[in-house]
């Protein structure tokens, strides 16, 4: 852990997002932007993280829980004003503060560490992280002296025509010596194009006092991109997904088409797994080794074992053990546990059920609220009738049972080990182990009927 506190600015409404949701809660690659920033701060070893909230503050606090300390900025009077709100919390802090923005989700722990180390090595009072932007529109520009030192930062709206041509920008990420920061903030005014208290003005103020200010350049501009609009959010999404895909491929996962493979940051995938195109693997999902997932599959909070083959499948909040095959067109709903080597064919839905080892659901089944044993064969069109319009009931099917095609199992009902059910049955009573149950009208034959027909 470093002697480092972070202050993360997240009070702005994000007007340009045109949203009821505070900007920093908009997700990129499955995670709120603010969460990406917090994860980077934690990864860099910050000892405290303070988030400044304002617009939608309660929502932001709820989403982040106990991961940070929070300070409320009641009125959004600018980034300098936002940082000032943390003064009471930091009055005894003698070390370094890194200020981050909640809308820069591409920042990494490595970049924060690089900034911190550069700041310390320079012995500066303030250090700004800069980047060379291909399109600097909207960013504050870095104004340097003839000697190349940072003189001050000028916002887009206050910049002259000449200054706007500068493509070295303020990333919105800085290191400050804590007590110098608050002393300078007290002198920041709001006589500018936006009538706001600008945090970047602190640099000019410290410099005028004769203090050392410094700049560290980011290796690539991407990691510092600030997200102000939905278009920019989609750009961040692409970069985050690309980073994740590269990490996966480096760890031995084959992605047939990385551009159409969408894997959230926390998803783990084992080696020699192949992911086919148009596949989404979302938060909480773990995929084992040697699997083939996709094409066109989506798993969310699913624990998938080794050697699983799934195509055109959707599973959420479920467990799928080793060697399971499923698809096409399968829906595994919450609280389902599919044990080893189960075979699930086409057009099958499983909900809140256990399916035992080696059992087959080859085509057109609905298995809801059921406990199905091992090596069971469920014929085409088997349906658990689990709902009477008011309440849900469970179905139990023992090991090695054989259920004929088009059977309705009207729950609550139990089918014993090794029992057989004739095709087309409506089963309303328990079927004991070792018996054959047939629950359908007998077939009648009317001889000569065709000829007698008028
Ligand atoms: C800011 C910088 C700009 C920099 C850019 C980098 C200022 C004045 N400008 O501009 O130099 O190039 O970031 O992305 O700092 N916020 C608050 N309270 C406020 C105002 C803003 O908490 O009163 C928060 C926002 O929620 C956001 C962050 O501060 O997370 C930055 O604010 P934003 O309005 O996006 O600043 P930019 O115009 O992008
Ligand atoms: Ca911004």
Short mmCIF file of C-alpha atoms and ligand atoms in Angstrom, two decimals:
data_model
loop_
_atom_site.label_atom_id
_atom_site.label_comp_id
_atom_site.label_asym_id
_atom_site.label_seq_id
_atom_site.Cartn_x
_atom_site.Cartn_y
_atom_site.Cartn_z
CA UNK A 1 0.00 0.00 0.00
CA UNK A 2 1.25 3.48 -0.88
CA UNK A 3 1.08 6.65 1.20
CA UNK A 4 -1.49 7.80 -1.28
CA UNK A 5 -5.08 9.00 -1.09
CA UNK A 6 -7.27 9.31 -4.14
CA UNK A 7 -10.04 11.82 -4.68
CA UNK A 8 -12.37 10.77 -7.46
CA UNK A 9 -14.64 13.46 -8.91
CA UNK A 10 -18.08 12.11 -9.66
CA UNK A 11 -20.54 14.88 -8.83
CA UNK A 12 -21.30 16.13 -12.32
CA UNK A 13 -24.58 15.41 -14.04
CA UNK A 14 -22.99 14.65 -17.35
CA UNK A 15 -25.39 16.86 -19.29
CA UNK A 16 -24.00 15.64 -22.59
CA UNK A 17 -25.12 12.06 -21.78
CA UNK A 18 -28.78 13.18 -21.81
CA UNK A 19 -29.64 10.69 -19.08
CA UNK A 20 -31.40 10.35 -15.72
CA UNK A 21 -28.50 8.20 -14.58
CA UNK A 22 -25.43 10.03 -13.22
CA UNK A 23 -22.73 9.89 -15.88
CA UNK A 24 -20.26 7.89 -13.78
CA UNK A 25 -22.77 5.04 -13.38
CA UNK A 26 -23.06 4.48 -17.11
CA UNK A 27 -21.43 1.16 -17.83
CA UNK A 28 -18.51 0.43 -20.08
CA UNK A 29 -17.76 -3.25 -20.67
CA UNK A 30 -20.29 -4.31 -18.05
CA UNK A 31 -19.00 -2.10 -15.22
CA UNK A 32 -19.90 1.47 -14.18
CA UNK A 33 -17.24 3.95 -15.30
CA UNK A 34 -16.62 4.93 -11.68
CA UNK A 35 -15.99 1.29 -10.78
CA UNK A 36 -13.25 1.08 -13.41
CA UNK A 37 -11.60 4.16 -11.88
CA UNK A 38 -11.93 2.82 -8.32
CA UNK A 39 -10.47 -0.53 -9.38
CA UNK A 40 -7.46 1.26 -10.90
CA UNK A 41 -7.02 3.32 -7.70
CA UNK A 42 -7.19 0.20 -5.54
CA UNK A 43 -4.85 -1.63 -7.92
CA UNK A 44 -2.28 1.16 -7.54
CA UNK A 45 -2.34 0.59 -3.77
CA UNK A 46 -4.14 3.74 -2.57
CA UNK A 47 -4.73 3.63 1.19
CA UNK A 48 -7.95 5.70 1.03
CA UNK A 49 -10.34 6.50 -1.80
CA UNK A 50 -12.71 9.45 -1.50
CA UNK A 51 -15.48 9.92 -4.04
CA UNK A 52 -17.09 13.35 -4.47
CA UNK A 53 -20.76 12.86 -5.32
CA UNK A 54 -23.50 15.34 -6.21
CA UNK A 55 -25.99 14.74 -8.99
CA UNK A 56 -27.66 11.39 -8.22
CA UNK A 57 -25.34 11.04 -5.22
CA UNK A 58 -27.50 8.47 -3.43
CA UNK A 59 -27.48 6.27 -6.52
CA UNK A 60 -23.72 6.53 -6.78
CA UNK A 61 -23.24 5.69 -3.09
CA UNK A 62 -25.54 2.71 -3.35
CA UNK A 63 -23.77 1.39 -6.42
CA UNK A 64 -20.31 1.68 -4.81
CA UNK A 65 -21.26 0.52 -1.31
CA UNK A 66 -18.43 0.50 1.19
CA UNK A 67 -15.65 0.63 -1.39
CA UNK A 68 -14.91 4.31 -0.75
CA UNK A 69 -15.56 7.30 1.51
CA UNK A 70 -18.05 9.79 0.12
CA UNK A 71 -18.31 13.56 0.24
CA UNK A 72 -21.26 15.48 -1.13
CA UNK A 73 -20.79 18.49 -3.39
CA UNK A 74 -24.28 19.98 -3.14
CA UNK A 75 -23.85 22.37 -6.06
CA UNK A 76 -21.62 21.57 -8.99
CA UNK A 77 -19.51 24.71 -9.12
CA UNK A 78 -16.53 23.15 -10.87
CA UNK A 79 -13.77 20.60 -10.40
CA UNK A 80 -11.78 22.87 -8.02
CA UNK A 81 -14.85 23.36 -5.85
CA UNK A 82 -15.43 19.59 -5.91
CA UNK A 83 -11.96 18.83 -4.55
CA UNK A 84 -12.39 21.50 -1.86
CA UNK A 85 -15.26 19.48 -0.42
CA UNK A 86 -12.75 16.87 0.76
CA UNK A 87 -10.73 19.37 2.81
CA UNK A 88 -12.25 18.39 6.17
CA UNK A 89 -11.58 14.70 5.51
CA UNK A 90 -7.99 15.36 4.49
CA UNK A 91 -7.00 18.07 6.99
CA UNK A 92 -4.47 15.81 8.73
CA UNK A 93 -3.18 14.18 5.58
CA UNK A 94 0.49 14.98 4.95
CA UNK A 95 1.09 12.74 1.96
CA UNK A 96 0.12 12.76 -1.69
CA UNK A 97 -3.34 13.01 -3.22
CA UNK A 98 -4.12 11.70 -6.67
CA UNK A 99 -7.17 13.36 -8.18
CA UNK A 100 -9.03 11.22 -10.69
CA UNK A 101 -12.21 11.78 -12.66
CA UNK A 102 -15.05 9.29 -12.50
CA UNK A 103 -15.50 9.65 -16.25
CA UNK A 104 -12.08 8.29 -17.32
CA UNK A 105 -12.77 4.55 -17.20
CA UNK A 106 -9.70 3.58 -19.21
CA UNK A 107 -7.20 4.68 -16.58
CA UNK A 108 -5.09 1.82 -15.25
CA UNK A 109 -3.32 1.06 -11.99
CA UNK A 110 -0.01 1.17 -13.88
CA UNK A 111 -0.70 4.66 -15.14
CA UNK A 112 -1.57 5.95 -11.66
CA UNK A 113 1.63 4.37 -10.33
CA UNK A 114 3.67 5.95 -13.12
CA UNK A 115 2.18 9.37 -12.35
CA UNK A 116 2.81 8.96 -8.61
CA UNK A 117 6.40 7.83 -9.12
CA UNK A 118 7.09 10.66 -11.58
CA UNK A 119 5.66 13.18 -9.12
CA UNK A 120 7.78 11.85 -6.26
CA UNK A 121 10.95 11.65 -8.33
CA UNK A 122 10.52 15.27 -9.47
CA UNK A 123 9.83 16.44 -5.91
CA UNK A 124 6.92 18.49 -7.29
CA UNK A 125 3.98 19.99 -5.42
CA UNK A 126 1.66 19.22 -8.31
CA UNK A 127 2.00 16.93 -11.32
CA UNK A 128 -0.47 16.65 -14.15
CA UNK A 129 -0.86 13.60 -16.35
CA UNK A 130 -0.88 14.76 -19.95
CA UNK A 131 -1.64 13.08 -23.25
CA UNK A 132 -1.31 13.90 -26.92
CA UNK A 133 -4.83 13.66 -28.29
CA UNK A 134 -5.54 13.16 -31.99
CA UNK A 135 -8.63 15.30 -31.41
CA UNK A 136 -8.18 17.57 -28.39
CA UNK A 137 -11.63 19.17 -28.65
CA UNK A 138 -13.18 19.69 -25.22
CA UNK A 139 -10.02 19.08 -23.21
CA UNK A 140 -7.99 21.58 -21.23
CA UNK A 141 -4.76 22.37 -23.12
CA UNK A 142 -1.28 22.31 -21.58
CA UNK A 143 0.45 25.65 -21.99
CA UNK A 144 4.22 25.29 -21.73
CA UNK A 145 6.92 27.94 -21.30
CA UNK A 146 9.70 28.45 -23.84
CA UNK A 147 11.81 26.09 -21.66
CA UNK A 148 9.19 23.37 -21.93
CA UNK A 149 7.92 23.68 -18.34
CA UNK A 150 4.20 23.53 -17.69
CA UNK A 151 2.98 27.10 -17.18
CA UNK A 152 -0.76 26.56 -16.79
CA UNK A 153 -3.77 24.76 -18.22
CA UNK A 154 -6.39 26.54 -20.30
CA UNK A 155 -9.89 25.15 -20.82
CA UNK A 156 -11.28 24.78 -24.33
CA UNK A 157 -13.91 27.45 -23.69
CA UNK A 158 -11.34 29.97 -22.43
CA UNK A 159 -8.66 29.18 -24.98
CA UNK A 160 -7.62 31.45 -27.83
CA UNK A 161 -7.64 30.24 -31.40
CA UNK A 162 -3.86 29.62 -31.13
CA UNK A 163 -4.14 27.72 -27.82
CA UNK A 164 -6.82 25.46 -29.26
CA UNK A 165 -4.31 24.21 -31.80
CA UNK A 166 -2.29 22.59 -28.98
CA UNK A 167 -2.95 18.86 -28.86
CA UNK A 168 -1.26 18.16 -25.53
CA UNK A 169 -4.13 17.94 -23.07
CA UNK A 170 -4.90 17.69 -19.39
CA UNK A 171 -6.09 14.15 -18.67
CA UNK A 172 -7.93 15.40 -15.56
CA UNK A 173 -5.64 13.20 -13.45
CA UNK A 174 -3.11 14.81 -11.12
CA UNK A 175 -0.85 14.26 -8.12
CA UNK A 176 -0.73 16.93 -5.43
CA UNK A 177 0.98 17.35 -2.11
CA UNK A 178 -2.12 17.43 0.04
CA UNK A 179 -1.65 20.58 2.11
CA UNK A 180 -0.32 22.63 -0.83
CA UNK A 181 -3.37 21.59 -2.82
CA UNK A 182 -5.86 23.00 -0.31
CA UNK A 183 -3.83 26.17 0.23
CA UNK A 184 -3.91 26.82 -3.54
CA UNK A 185 -7.57 25.85 -3.92
CA UNK A 186 -8.52 28.65 -1.54
CA UNK A 187 -7.15 31.08 -4.14
CA UNK A 188 -8.96 29.64 -7.17
CA UNK A 189 -11.56 32.04 -8.57
CA UNK A 190 -14.37 31.57 -11.05
CA UNK A 191 -13.73 34.41 -13.46
CA UNK A 192 -13.80 32.30 -16.62
CA UNK A 193 -16.04 31.32 -19.52
CA UNK A 194 -17.99 28.77 -17.44
CA UNK A 195 -18.09 30.71 -14.15
CA UNK A 196 -16.64 27.63 -12.44
CA UNK A 197 -13.86 26.96 -9.96
CA UNK A 198 -11.35 25.09 -12.12
CA UNK A 199 -9.05 22.56 -10.46
CA UNK A 200 -6.38 23.00 -13.18
CA UNK A 201 -5.94 26.63 -12.03
CA UNK A 202 -4.13 25.20 -8.98
CA UNK A 203 -1.12 24.49 -11.18
CA UNK A 204 -0.75 28.11 -12.29
CA UNK A 205 -1.22 29.31 -8.69
CA UNK A 206 1.46 26.99 -7.31
CA UNK A 207 3.84 27.95 -10.11
CA UNK A 208 3.33 31.66 -9.40
CA UNK A 209 4.26 30.92 -5.79
CA UNK A 210 7.54 29.50 -7.05
CA UNK A 211 6.61 25.89 -6.35
CA UNK A 212 7.68 23.09 -8.63
CA UNK A 213 4.96 21.78 -10.91
CA UNK A 214 5.52 18.87 -13.19
CA UNK A 215 3.95 16.85 -15.99
CA UNK A 216 4.04 13.14 -16.71
CA UNK A 217 3.03 12.06 -20.21
CA UNK A 218 0.82 9.02 -20.68
CA UNK A 219 2.33 6.45 -23.06
CA UNK A 220 -0.88 6.30 -25.01
CA UNK A 221 -3.76 8.72 -25.11
CA UNK A 222 -6.38 5.98 -24.92
CA UNK A 223 -5.94 5.38 -21.20
CA UNK A 224 -6.77 9.00 -20.44
CA UNK A 225 -9.86 9.42 -22.60
CA UNK A 226 -12.59 11.35 -20.77
CA UNK A 227 -16.14 10.25 -21.50
CA UNK A 228 -18.65 13.05 -21.90
CA UNK A 229 -21.05 11.65 -24.49
CA UNK A 230 -22.57 8.33 -25.50
CA UNK A 231 -20.43 8.30 -28.62
CA UNK A 232 -17.31 8.54 -26.46
CA UNK A 233 -18.73 5.86 -24.14
CA UNK A 234 -19.00 3.46 -27.07
CA UNK A 235 -15.35 4.19 -27.87
CA UNK A 236 -14.32 3.35 -24.28
CA UNK A 237 -16.38 0.17 -24.44
CA UNK A 238 -14.47 -0.94 -27.55
CA UNK A 239 -11.08 -0.28 -25.98
CA UNK A 240 -11.93 -2.05 -22.71
CA UNK A 241 -13.26 -5.07 -24.59
CA UNK A 242 -10.19 -5.18 -26.79
CA UNK A 243 -7.93 -5.11 -23.70
CA UNK A 244 -9.85 -8.02 -22.17
CA UNK A 245 -9.74 -10.03 -25.39
CA UNK A 246 -5.99 -9.56 -25.68
CA UNK A 247 -5.55 -10.72 -22.07
CA UNK A 248 -7.66 -13.83 -22.80
CA UNK A 249 -5.78 -14.72 -25.97
CA UNK A 250 -2.47 -14.26 -24.14
CA UNK A 251 -3.76 -16.75 -21.56
CA UNK A 252 -4.51 -19.46 -24.12
CA UNK A 253 -8.10 -18.79 -25.14
CA UNK A 254 -8.98 -18.82 -28.86
CA UNK A 255 -11.33 -16.08 -29.98
CA UNK A 256 -12.51 -16.83 -33.50
CA UNK A 257 -13.48 -13.20 -34.01
CA UNK A 258 -12.43 -10.80 -31.22
CA UNK A 259 -14.52 -8.01 -32.78
CA UNK A 260 -17.72 -9.92 -32.12
CA UNK A 261 -16.75 -11.40 -28.75
CA UNK A 262 -17.87 -9.46 -25.67
CA UNK A 263 -16.32 -10.50 -22.37
CA UNK A 264 -16.73 -8.51 -19.16
CA UNK A 265 -13.61 -7.59 -17.21
CA UNK A 266 -14.08 -10.06 -14.33
CA UNK A 267 -14.86 -13.13 -16.47
CA UNK A 268 -12.35 -15.99 -16.27
CA UNK A 269 -11.80 -18.47 -19.09
CA UNK A 270 -9.54 -21.52 -19.02
CA UNK A 271 -6.95 -22.43 -21.65
CA UNK A 272 -7.84 -24.17 -24.91
CA UNK A 273 -11.37 -22.89 -24.77
CA UNK A 274 -12.62 -21.64 -28.13
CA UNK A 275 -15.11 -18.81 -28.26
CA UNK A 276 -17.11 -18.53 -31.48
CA UNK A 277 -18.46 -15.22 -32.77
CA UNK A 278 -21.36 -13.24 -31.32
CA UNK A 279 -20.87 -14.48 -27.80
CA UNK A 280 -21.39 -12.46 -24.61
CA UNK A 281 -19.80 -13.60 -21.36
CA UNK A 282 -20.98 -11.30 -18.61
CA UNK A 283 -20.06 -10.45 -15.03
CA UNK A 284 -19.69 -13.37 -12.64
CA UNK A 285 -19.15 -15.94 -15.38
CA UNK A 286 -16.36 -18.49 -15.19
CA UNK A 287 -15.64 -20.83 -18.10
CA UNK A 288 -13.32 -23.82 -17.68
CA UNK A 289 -10.73 -25.26 -20.05
CA UNK A 290 -11.31 -26.98 -23.37
CA UNK A 291 -14.82 -25.60 -23.90
CA UNK A 292 -16.44 -24.47 -27.13
CA UNK A 293 -18.81 -21.59 -26.50
CA UNK A 294 -20.92 -19.97 -29.20
CA UNK A 295 -21.65 -18.96 -31.78
CA UNK A 296 -24.45 -16.70 -30.55
CA UNK A 297 -24.35 -17.52 -26.87
CA UNK A 298 -24.80 -15.42 -23.78
CA UNK A 299 -23.85 -16.35 -20.22
CA UNK A 300 -24.26 -14.13 -17.21
CA UNK A 301 -23.07 -15.14 -13.74
CA UNK A 302 -22.75 -18.72 -14.97
CA UNK A 303 -20.20 -21.19 -13.60
CA UNK A 304 -19.22 -23.40 -16.52
CA UNK A 305 -16.90 -26.37 -16.06
CA UNK A 306 -14.40 -27.95 -18.46
CA UNK A 307 -15.13 -29.39 -21.92
CA UNK A 308 -18.56 -27.82 -22.16
CA UNK A 309 -19.98 -27.26 -25.65
CA UNK A 310 -22.71 -24.64 -25.92
CA UNK A 311 -24.08 -23.02 -29.05
CA UNK A 312 -26.96 -20.59 -29.44
CA UNK A 313 -27.42 -20.84 -25.68
CA UNK A 314 -28.36 -18.39 -22.93
CA UNK A 315 -27.64 -19.16 -19.30
CA UNK A 316 -27.80 -16.94 -16.24
CA UNK A 317 -27.19 -17.50 -12.51
CA UNK A 318 -26.60 -21.19 -13.14
CA UNK A 319 -24.00 -23.93 -12.80
CA UNK A 320 -23.02 -26.11 -15.74
CA UNK A 321 -20.60 -28.92 -14.94
CA UNK A 322 -17.97 -30.70 -17.02
CA UNK A 323 -18.67 -32.25 -20.40
CA UNK A 324 -22.16 -30.83 -20.82
CA UNK A 325 -23.33 -30.21 -24.38
CA UNK A 326 -26.17 -27.82 -25.12
CA UNK A 327 -27.89 -26.11 -27.96
CA UNK A 328 -28.89 -24.83 -30.29
CA UNK A 329 -31.63 -22.71 -28.68
CA UNK A 330 -31.33 -23.44 -24.99
CA UNK A 331 -32.27 -21.27 -22.02
CA UNK A 332 -30.83 -22.16 -18.61
CA UNK A 333 -32.53 -19.97 -16.03
CA UNK A 334 -31.51 -19.07 -12.45
CA UNK A 335 -30.83 -21.69 -9.79
CA UNK A 336 -30.26 -24.47 -12.24
CA UNK A 337 -27.45 -26.94 -11.80
CA UNK A 338 -26.64 -29.09 -14.81
CA UNK A 339 -24.38 -31.94 -13.71
CA UNK A 340 -21.56 -33.66 -15.63
CA UNK A 341 -22.15 -34.93 -19.15
CA UNK A 342 -25.76 -33.87 -19.43
CA UNK A 343 -26.90 -33.54 -23.04
CA UNK A 344 -29.31 -30.73 -23.76
CA UNK A 345 -30.52 -30.50 -27.31
CA UNK A 346 -32.60 -27.93 -29.14
CA UNK A 347 -35.42 -25.79 -27.81
CA UNK A 348 -35.04 -26.66 -24.13
CA UNK A 349 -35.65 -24.49 -21.08
CA UNK A 350 -34.49 -25.39 -17.57
CA UNK A 351 -35.42 -23.30 -14.54
CA UNK A 352 -34.68 -23.71 -10.83
CA UNK A 353 -33.84 -27.37 -11.34
CA UNK A 354 -31.19 -29.99 -10.78
CA UNK A 355 -30.35 -32.20 -13.73
CA UNK A 356 -28.31 -35.27 -12.75
CA UNK A 357 -25.20 -36.68 -14.39
CA UNK A 358 -25.56 -38.17 -17.85
CA UNK A 359 -29.24 -37.23 -18.21
CA UNK A 360 -30.55 -36.41 -21.68
CA UNK A 361 -32.94 -33.61 -22.60
CA UNK A 362 -32.54 -33.88 -26.34
CA UNK A 363 -35.41 -31.79 -27.71
CA UNK A 364 -38.31 -29.54 -26.78
CA UNK A 365 -38.42 -29.80 -22.98
CA UNK A 366 -39.54 -27.47 -20.22
CA UNK A 367 -38.02 -28.51 -16.89
CA UNK A 368 -39.02 -26.10 -14.14
CA UNK A 369 -38.77 -26.58 -10.35
CA UNK A 370 -37.58 -30.16 -10.80
CA UNK A 371 -35.02 -32.53 -9.36
CA UNK A 372 -34.03 -34.89 -12.14
CA UNK A 373 -31.73 -37.79 -11.28
CA UNK A 374 -28.82 -39.30 -13.20
CA UNK A 375 -29.06 -41.05 -16.58
CA UNK A 376 -32.66 -40.10 -17.10
CA UNK A 377 -34.03 -39.96 -20.63
CA UNK A 378 -36.61 -37.26 -21.14
CA UNK A 379 -38.52 -37.78 -24.38
CA UNK A 380 -39.23 -35.02 -26.83
CA UNK A 381 -41.83 -32.62 -25.48
CA UNK A 382 -41.56 -33.51 -21.77
CA UNK A 383 -43.07 -30.71 -19.73
CA UNK A 384 -43.11 -30.18 -15.99
CA UNK A 385 -46.48 -28.63 -15.19
CA UNK A 386 -45.16 -26.65 -12.25
CA UNK A 387 -47.69 -23.85 -11.87
CA UNK A 388 -51.39 -23.93 -11.05
CA UNK A 389 -51.87 -20.21 -11.60
CA UNK A 390 -51.14 -19.40 -7.97
CA UNK A 391 -48.33 -21.57 -6.67
CA UNK A 392 -45.30 -23.39 -8.03
CA UNK A 393 -44.73 -27.09 -7.24
CA UNK A 394 -41.75 -29.42 -7.64
CA UNK A 395 -41.31 -32.54 -9.73
CA UNK A 396 -38.89 -35.29 -8.75
CA UNK A 397 -37.59 -37.85 -11.24
CA UNK A 398 -35.37 -40.70 -10.00
CA UNK A 399 -32.19 -42.08 -11.57
CA UNK A 400 -32.49 -44.09 -14.80
CA UNK A 401 -36.14 -43.17 -15.35
CA UNK A 402 -37.45 -43.07 -18.91
CA UNK A 403 -40.10 -40.52 -19.77
CA UNK A 404 -41.91 -41.05 -23.09
CA UNK A 405 -42.46 -38.26 -25.60
CA UNK A 406 -45.04 -35.56 -24.96
CA UNK A 407 -45.49 -36.29 -21.27
CA UNK A 408 -46.90 -33.72 -18.88
CA UNK A 409 -45.73 -34.18 -15.30
CA UNK A 410 -48.31 -32.37 -13.17
CA UNK A 411 -46.49 -31.25 -10.01
CA UNK A 412 -46.22 -32.01 -7.19
CA UNK A 413 -45.35 -35.46 -8.47
CA UNK A 414 -42.60 -38.04 -8.07
CA UNK A 415 -41.30 -40.54 -10.57
CA UNK A 416 -39.25 -43.31 -8.96
CA UNK A 417 -35.85 -44.70 -9.98
CA UNK A 418 -36.01 -46.70 -13.18
CA UNK A 419 -39.74 -46.01 -13.76
CA UNK A 420 -41.12 -45.78 -17.29
CA UNK A 421 -43.79 -43.44 -18.57
CA UNK A 422 -45.64 -44.11 -21.83
CA UNK A 423 -45.64 -41.45 -24.51
CA UNK A 424 -48.40 -38.85 -24.40
CA UNK A 425 -49.12 -39.35 -20.71
CA UNK A 426 -50.47 -36.77 -18.30
CA UNK A 427 -48.98 -37.89 -14.99
CA UNK A 428 -50.89 -36.62 -11.97
CA UNK A 429 -50.01 -39.37 -9.45
CA UNK A 430 -46.63 -40.62 -8.25
CA UNK A 431 -45.02 -43.35 -10.35
CA UNK A 432 -43.24 -45.80 -8.04
CA UNK A 433 -39.85 -47.18 -8.89
CA UNK A 434 -39.86 -50.05 -11.40
CA UNK A 435 -43.38 -49.43 -12.75
CA UNK A 436 -44.70 -48.34 -16.14
CA UNK A 437 -47.26 -45.55 -16.05
CA UNK A 438 -49.54 -44.80 -18.98
CA UNK A 439 -51.89 -41.87 -18.54
CA UNK A 440 -53.73 -41.38 -21.81
CA UNK A 441 -56.98 -42.40 -23.51
CA UNK A 442 -56.85 -45.80 -25.20
CA UNK A 443 -56.81 -45.79 -28.97
CA UNK A 444 -60.10 -46.81 -30.66
CA UNK A 445 -60.31 -48.26 -34.19
CA UNK A 446 -63.56 -47.82 -36.14
CA UNK A 447 -63.50 -50.25 -39.01
CA UNK A 448 -64.79 -49.23 -42.45
CA UNK A 449 -65.27 -45.66 -41.25
CA UNK A 450 -63.65 -44.13 -44.34
CA UNK A 451 -65.95 -45.88 -46.81
CA UNK A 452 -69.09 -45.07 -44.83
CA UNK A 453 -68.26 -41.37 -44.70
CA UNK A 454 -70.66 -39.28 -46.85
C1 LIG B 1 -11.99 18.47 -17.21
C2 LIG B 1 -10.82 19.46 -17.07
C3 LIG B 1 -10.06 19.50 -18.39
C4 LIG B 1 -9.58 18.10 -18.75
C5 LIG B 1 -10.74 17.12 -18.76
C6 LIG B 1 -10.20 15.71 -18.89
C7 LIG B 1 -11.54 21.17 -15.50
C8 LIG B 1 -12.04 22.54 -15.33
N1 LIG B 1 -11.34 20.76 -16.74
O1 LIG B 1 -12.86 18.99 -18.20
O2 LIG B 1 -8.94 20.36 -18.26
O3 LIG B 1 -8.94 18.13 -20.01
O4 LIG B 1 -11.47 17.17 -17.53
O5 LIG B 1 -11.22 14.76 -19.04
O6 LIG B 1 -11.30 20.50 -14.53
N2 LIG B 1 -17.15 17.25 -11.48
C9 LIG B 1 -17.56 17.36 -10.18
N3 LIG B 1 -18.06 18.53 -9.73
C10 LIG B 1 -18.15 19.61 -10.52
C11 LIG B 1 -17.74 19.51 -11.86
C12 LIG B 1 -17.23 18.31 -12.32
O7 LIG B 1 -17.47 16.39 -9.41
O8 LIG B 1 -18.61 20.66 -10.03
C13 LIG B 1 -16.63 15.96 -11.95
C14 LIG B 1 -17.44 15.33 -13.05
O9 LIG B 1 -18.44 14.47 -12.53
C15 LIG B 1 -16.40 14.56 -13.86
C16 LIG B 1 -15.12 15.33 -13.60
O10 LIG B 1 -15.34 16.15 -12.47
O11 LIG B 1 -16.24 13.25 -13.40
C17 LIG B 1 -14.71 16.21 -14.79
O12 LIG B 1 -15.77 17.11 -15.06
P1 LIG B 1 -16.21 17.46 -16.54
O13 LIG B 1 -17.33 18.41 -16.49
O14 LIG B 1 -16.38 16.23 -17.33
O15 LIG B 1 -14.90 18.26 -17.02
P2 LIG B 1 -14.36 18.44 -18.48
O16 LIG B 1 -15.13 19.53 -19.13
O17 LIG B 1 -14.29 17.15 -19.19
CA1 LIG B 2 -14.93 15.04 -18.70
#
